[in-house]
PDB file of C-alpha atoms in Angstrom:
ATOM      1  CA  UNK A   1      10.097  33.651  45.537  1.00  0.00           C
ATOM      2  CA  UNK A   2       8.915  35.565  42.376  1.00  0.00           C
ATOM      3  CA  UNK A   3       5.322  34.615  41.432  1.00  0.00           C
ATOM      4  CA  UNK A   4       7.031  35.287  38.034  1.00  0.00           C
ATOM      5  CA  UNK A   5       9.349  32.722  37.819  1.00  0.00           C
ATOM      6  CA  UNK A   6       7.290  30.113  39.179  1.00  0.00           C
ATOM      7  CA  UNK A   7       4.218  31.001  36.769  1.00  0.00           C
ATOM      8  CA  UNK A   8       7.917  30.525  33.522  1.00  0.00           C
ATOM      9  CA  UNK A   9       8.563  27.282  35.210  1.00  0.00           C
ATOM     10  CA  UNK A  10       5.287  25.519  35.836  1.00  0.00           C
ATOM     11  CA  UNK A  11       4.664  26.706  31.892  1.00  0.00           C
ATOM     12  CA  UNK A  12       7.607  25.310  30.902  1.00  0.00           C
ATOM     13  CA  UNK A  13       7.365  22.117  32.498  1.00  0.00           C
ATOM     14  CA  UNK A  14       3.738  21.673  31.307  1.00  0.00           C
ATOM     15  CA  UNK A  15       5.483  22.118  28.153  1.00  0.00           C
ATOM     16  CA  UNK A  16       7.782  19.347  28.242  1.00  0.00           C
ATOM     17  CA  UNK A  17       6.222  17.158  30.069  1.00  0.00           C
ATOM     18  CA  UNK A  18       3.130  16.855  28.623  1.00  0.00           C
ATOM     19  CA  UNK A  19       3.991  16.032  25.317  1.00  0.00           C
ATOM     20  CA  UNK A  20       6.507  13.202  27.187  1.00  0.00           C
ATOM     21  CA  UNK A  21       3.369  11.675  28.900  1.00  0.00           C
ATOM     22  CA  UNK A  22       1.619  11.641  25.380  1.00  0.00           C
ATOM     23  CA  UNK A  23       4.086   9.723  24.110  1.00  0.00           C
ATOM     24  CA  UNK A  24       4.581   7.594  27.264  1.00  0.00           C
ATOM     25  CA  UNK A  25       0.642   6.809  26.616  1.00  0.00           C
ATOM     26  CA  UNK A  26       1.274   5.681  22.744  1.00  0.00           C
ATOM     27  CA  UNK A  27       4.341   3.371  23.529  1.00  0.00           C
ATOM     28  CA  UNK A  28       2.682   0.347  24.463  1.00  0.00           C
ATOM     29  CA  UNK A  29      -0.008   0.193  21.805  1.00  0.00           C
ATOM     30  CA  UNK A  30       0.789  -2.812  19.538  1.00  0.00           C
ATOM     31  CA  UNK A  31      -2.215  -2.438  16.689  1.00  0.00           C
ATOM     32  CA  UNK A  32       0.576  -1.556  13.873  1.00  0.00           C
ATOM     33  CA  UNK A  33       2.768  -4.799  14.729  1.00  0.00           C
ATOM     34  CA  UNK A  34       0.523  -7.232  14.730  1.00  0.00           C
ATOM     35  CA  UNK A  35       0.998  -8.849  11.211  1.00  0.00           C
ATOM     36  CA  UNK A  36      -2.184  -9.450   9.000  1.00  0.00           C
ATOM     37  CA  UNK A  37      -4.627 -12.320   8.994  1.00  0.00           C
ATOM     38  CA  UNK A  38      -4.584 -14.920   5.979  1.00  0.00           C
ATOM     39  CA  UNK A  39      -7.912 -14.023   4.317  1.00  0.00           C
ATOM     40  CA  UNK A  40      -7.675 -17.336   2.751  1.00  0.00           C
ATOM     41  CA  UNK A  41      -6.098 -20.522   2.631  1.00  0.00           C
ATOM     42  CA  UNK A  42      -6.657 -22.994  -0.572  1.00  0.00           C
ATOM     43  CA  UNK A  43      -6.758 -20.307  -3.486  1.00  0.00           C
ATOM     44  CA  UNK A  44      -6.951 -21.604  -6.966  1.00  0.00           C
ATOM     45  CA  UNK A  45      -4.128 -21.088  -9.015  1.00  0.00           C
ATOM     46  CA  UNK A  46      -4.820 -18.356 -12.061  1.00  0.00           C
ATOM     47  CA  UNK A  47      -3.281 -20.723 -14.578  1.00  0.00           C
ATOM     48  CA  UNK A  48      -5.850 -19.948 -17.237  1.00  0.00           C
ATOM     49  CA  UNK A  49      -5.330 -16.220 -17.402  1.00  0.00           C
ATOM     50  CA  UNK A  50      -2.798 -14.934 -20.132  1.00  0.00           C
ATOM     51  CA  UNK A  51      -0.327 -12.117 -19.226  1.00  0.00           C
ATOM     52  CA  UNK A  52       0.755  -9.073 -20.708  1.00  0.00           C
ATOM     53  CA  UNK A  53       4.483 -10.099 -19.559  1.00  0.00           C
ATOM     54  CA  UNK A  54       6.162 -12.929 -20.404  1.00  0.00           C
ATOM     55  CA  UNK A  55       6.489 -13.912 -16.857  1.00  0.00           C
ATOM     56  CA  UNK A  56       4.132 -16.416 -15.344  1.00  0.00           C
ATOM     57  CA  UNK A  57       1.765 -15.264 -12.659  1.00  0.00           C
ATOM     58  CA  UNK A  58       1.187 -17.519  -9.819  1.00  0.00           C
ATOM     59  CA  UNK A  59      -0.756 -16.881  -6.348  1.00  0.00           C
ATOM     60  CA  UNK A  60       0.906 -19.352  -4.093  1.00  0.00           C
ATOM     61  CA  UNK A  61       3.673 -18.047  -1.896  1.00  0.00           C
ATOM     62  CA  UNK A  62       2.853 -14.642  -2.326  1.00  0.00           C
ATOM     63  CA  UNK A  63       1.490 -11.532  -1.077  1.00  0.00           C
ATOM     64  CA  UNK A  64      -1.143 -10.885  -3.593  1.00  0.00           C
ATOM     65  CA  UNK A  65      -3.773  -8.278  -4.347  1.00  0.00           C
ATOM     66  CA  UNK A  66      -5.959  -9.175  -6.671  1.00  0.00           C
ATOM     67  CA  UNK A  67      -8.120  -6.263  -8.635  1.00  0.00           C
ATOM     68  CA  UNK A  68     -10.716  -6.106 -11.340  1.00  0.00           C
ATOM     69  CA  UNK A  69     -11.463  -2.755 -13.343  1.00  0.00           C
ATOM     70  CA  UNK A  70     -14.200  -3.345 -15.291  1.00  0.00           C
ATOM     71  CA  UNK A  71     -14.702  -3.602 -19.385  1.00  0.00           C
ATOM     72  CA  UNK A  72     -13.511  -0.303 -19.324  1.00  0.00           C
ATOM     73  CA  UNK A  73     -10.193  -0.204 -17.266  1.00  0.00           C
ATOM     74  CA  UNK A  74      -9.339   3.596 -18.162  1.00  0.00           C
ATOM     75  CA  UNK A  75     -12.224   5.095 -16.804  1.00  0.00           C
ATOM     76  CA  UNK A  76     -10.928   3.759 -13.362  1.00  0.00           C
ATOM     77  CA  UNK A  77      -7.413   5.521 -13.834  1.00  0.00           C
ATOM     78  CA  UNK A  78      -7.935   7.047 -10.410  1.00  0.00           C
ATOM     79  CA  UNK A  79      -8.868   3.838  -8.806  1.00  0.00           C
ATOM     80  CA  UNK A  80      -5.888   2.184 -10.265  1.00  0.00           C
ATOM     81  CA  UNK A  81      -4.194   5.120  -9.565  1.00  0.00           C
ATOM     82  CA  UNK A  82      -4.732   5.697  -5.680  1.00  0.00           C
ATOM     83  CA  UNK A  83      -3.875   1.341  -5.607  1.00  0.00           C
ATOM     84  CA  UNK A  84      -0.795   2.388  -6.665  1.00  0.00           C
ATOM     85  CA  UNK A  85      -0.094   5.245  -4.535  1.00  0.00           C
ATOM     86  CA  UNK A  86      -1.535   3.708  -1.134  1.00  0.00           C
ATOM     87  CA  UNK A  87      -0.387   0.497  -1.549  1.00  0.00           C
ATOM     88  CA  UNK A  88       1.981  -0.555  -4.504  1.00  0.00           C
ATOM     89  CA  UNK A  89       4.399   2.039  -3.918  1.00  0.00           C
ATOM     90  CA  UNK A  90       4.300   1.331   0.272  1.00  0.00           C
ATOM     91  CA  UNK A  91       4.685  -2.546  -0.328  1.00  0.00           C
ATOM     92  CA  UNK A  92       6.801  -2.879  -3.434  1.00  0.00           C
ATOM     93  CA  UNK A  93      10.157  -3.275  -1.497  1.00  0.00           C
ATOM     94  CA  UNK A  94       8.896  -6.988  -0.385  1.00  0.00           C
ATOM     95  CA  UNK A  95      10.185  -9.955  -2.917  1.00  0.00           C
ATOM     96  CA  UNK A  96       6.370 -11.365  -2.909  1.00  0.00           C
ATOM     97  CA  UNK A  97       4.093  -8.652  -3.312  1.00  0.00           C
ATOM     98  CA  UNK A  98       2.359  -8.391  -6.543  1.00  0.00           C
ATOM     99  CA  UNK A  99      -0.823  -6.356  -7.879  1.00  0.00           C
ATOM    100  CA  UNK A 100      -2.841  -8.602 -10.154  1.00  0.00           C
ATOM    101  CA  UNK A 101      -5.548  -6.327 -12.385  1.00  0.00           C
ATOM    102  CA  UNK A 102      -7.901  -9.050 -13.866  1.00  0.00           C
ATOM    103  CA  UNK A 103      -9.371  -7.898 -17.211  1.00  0.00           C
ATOM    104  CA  UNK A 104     -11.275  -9.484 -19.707  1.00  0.00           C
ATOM    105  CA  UNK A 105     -10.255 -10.466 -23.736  1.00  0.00           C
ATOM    106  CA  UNK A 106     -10.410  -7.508 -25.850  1.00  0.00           C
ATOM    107  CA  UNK A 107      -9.254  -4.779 -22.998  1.00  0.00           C
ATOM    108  CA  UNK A 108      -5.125  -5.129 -23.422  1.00  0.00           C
ATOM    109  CA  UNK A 109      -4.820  -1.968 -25.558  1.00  0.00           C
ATOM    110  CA  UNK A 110      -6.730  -0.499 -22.651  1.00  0.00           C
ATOM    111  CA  UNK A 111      -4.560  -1.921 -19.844  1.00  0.00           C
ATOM    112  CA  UNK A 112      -1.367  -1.100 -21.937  1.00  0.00           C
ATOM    113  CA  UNK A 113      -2.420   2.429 -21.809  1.00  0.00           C
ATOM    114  CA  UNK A 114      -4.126   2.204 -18.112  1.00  0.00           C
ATOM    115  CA  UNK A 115      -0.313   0.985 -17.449  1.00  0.00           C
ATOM    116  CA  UNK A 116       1.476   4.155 -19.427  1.00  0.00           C
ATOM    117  CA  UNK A 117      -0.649   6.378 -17.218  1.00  0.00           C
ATOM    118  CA  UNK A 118       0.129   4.946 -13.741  1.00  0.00           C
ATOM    119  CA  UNK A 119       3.889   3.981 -14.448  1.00  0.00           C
ATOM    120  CA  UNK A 120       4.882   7.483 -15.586  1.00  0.00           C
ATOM    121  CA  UNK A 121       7.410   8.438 -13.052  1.00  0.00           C
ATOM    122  CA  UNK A 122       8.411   4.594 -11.896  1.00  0.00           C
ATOM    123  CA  UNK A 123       8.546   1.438 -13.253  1.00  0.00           C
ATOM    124  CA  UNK A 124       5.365  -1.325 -12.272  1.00  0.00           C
ATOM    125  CA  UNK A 125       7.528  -4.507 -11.935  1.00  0.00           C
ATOM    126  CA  UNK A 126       4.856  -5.966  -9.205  1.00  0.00           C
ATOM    127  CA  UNK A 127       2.109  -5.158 -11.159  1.00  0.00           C
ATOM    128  CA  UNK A 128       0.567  -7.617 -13.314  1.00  0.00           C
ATOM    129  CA  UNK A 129      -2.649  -7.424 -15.605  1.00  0.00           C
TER     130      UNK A 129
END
């Protein structure tokens, strides 16, 4: 036998069937299927709040995350911003996922704009402040 061949075959195989193990190693791991814990049960209804859309905004039977920026929501354009990115745009596809930014009286011209910055390229139809 040529040591030369042997050295091209043992390489190769490393090759393949390393990577295989690897992945033979990952298969059973079940951390990303496990679905997510209820953080709480009896929330209280946001009935109070006024909308910038007509639409009513309600917390029961849906997948909620609820945000609050501040008196000043532009200065957290980034914050809003990487929400959007990392989560809105991952989760949007489900019927009862919304984003609910919490603001107080006297910021909607803020929001309205904090909204024209983050919806630039898609529309927010989840996203509620």
């Amino acid at each position: 036998m040529n040591l030369k061949k042997v050295g091209r075959y043992t390489i190769l195989g490393v090759l393949f069937f390393l990577p295989v193990t690897f992945l033979l190693l990952l298969y059973p791991a079940t951390h990303n299927y496990n679905p997510l814990d209820i953080v709480n049960e009896n929330v209280i209804e946001i009935s109070n709040f006024s909308s910038t859309k007509e639409t009513h905004v309600t917390l029961k039977d849906n997948i909620t995350v609820l945000g609050f920026l501040g008196n000043k929501p532009m200065l957290k354009t980034t914050t809003a911003s990487n929400l959007k990115e990392l989560v809105y745009d991952k989760f949007k596809g489900f019927k009862k996922f919304q984003i609910v930014i919490v603001l107080p009286n006297g910021t909607e011209e803020q929001a309205e704009q904090l909204k024209k910055e983050i919806s630039q390229y898609e529309d927010l139809k989840y996203w509620h402040f």
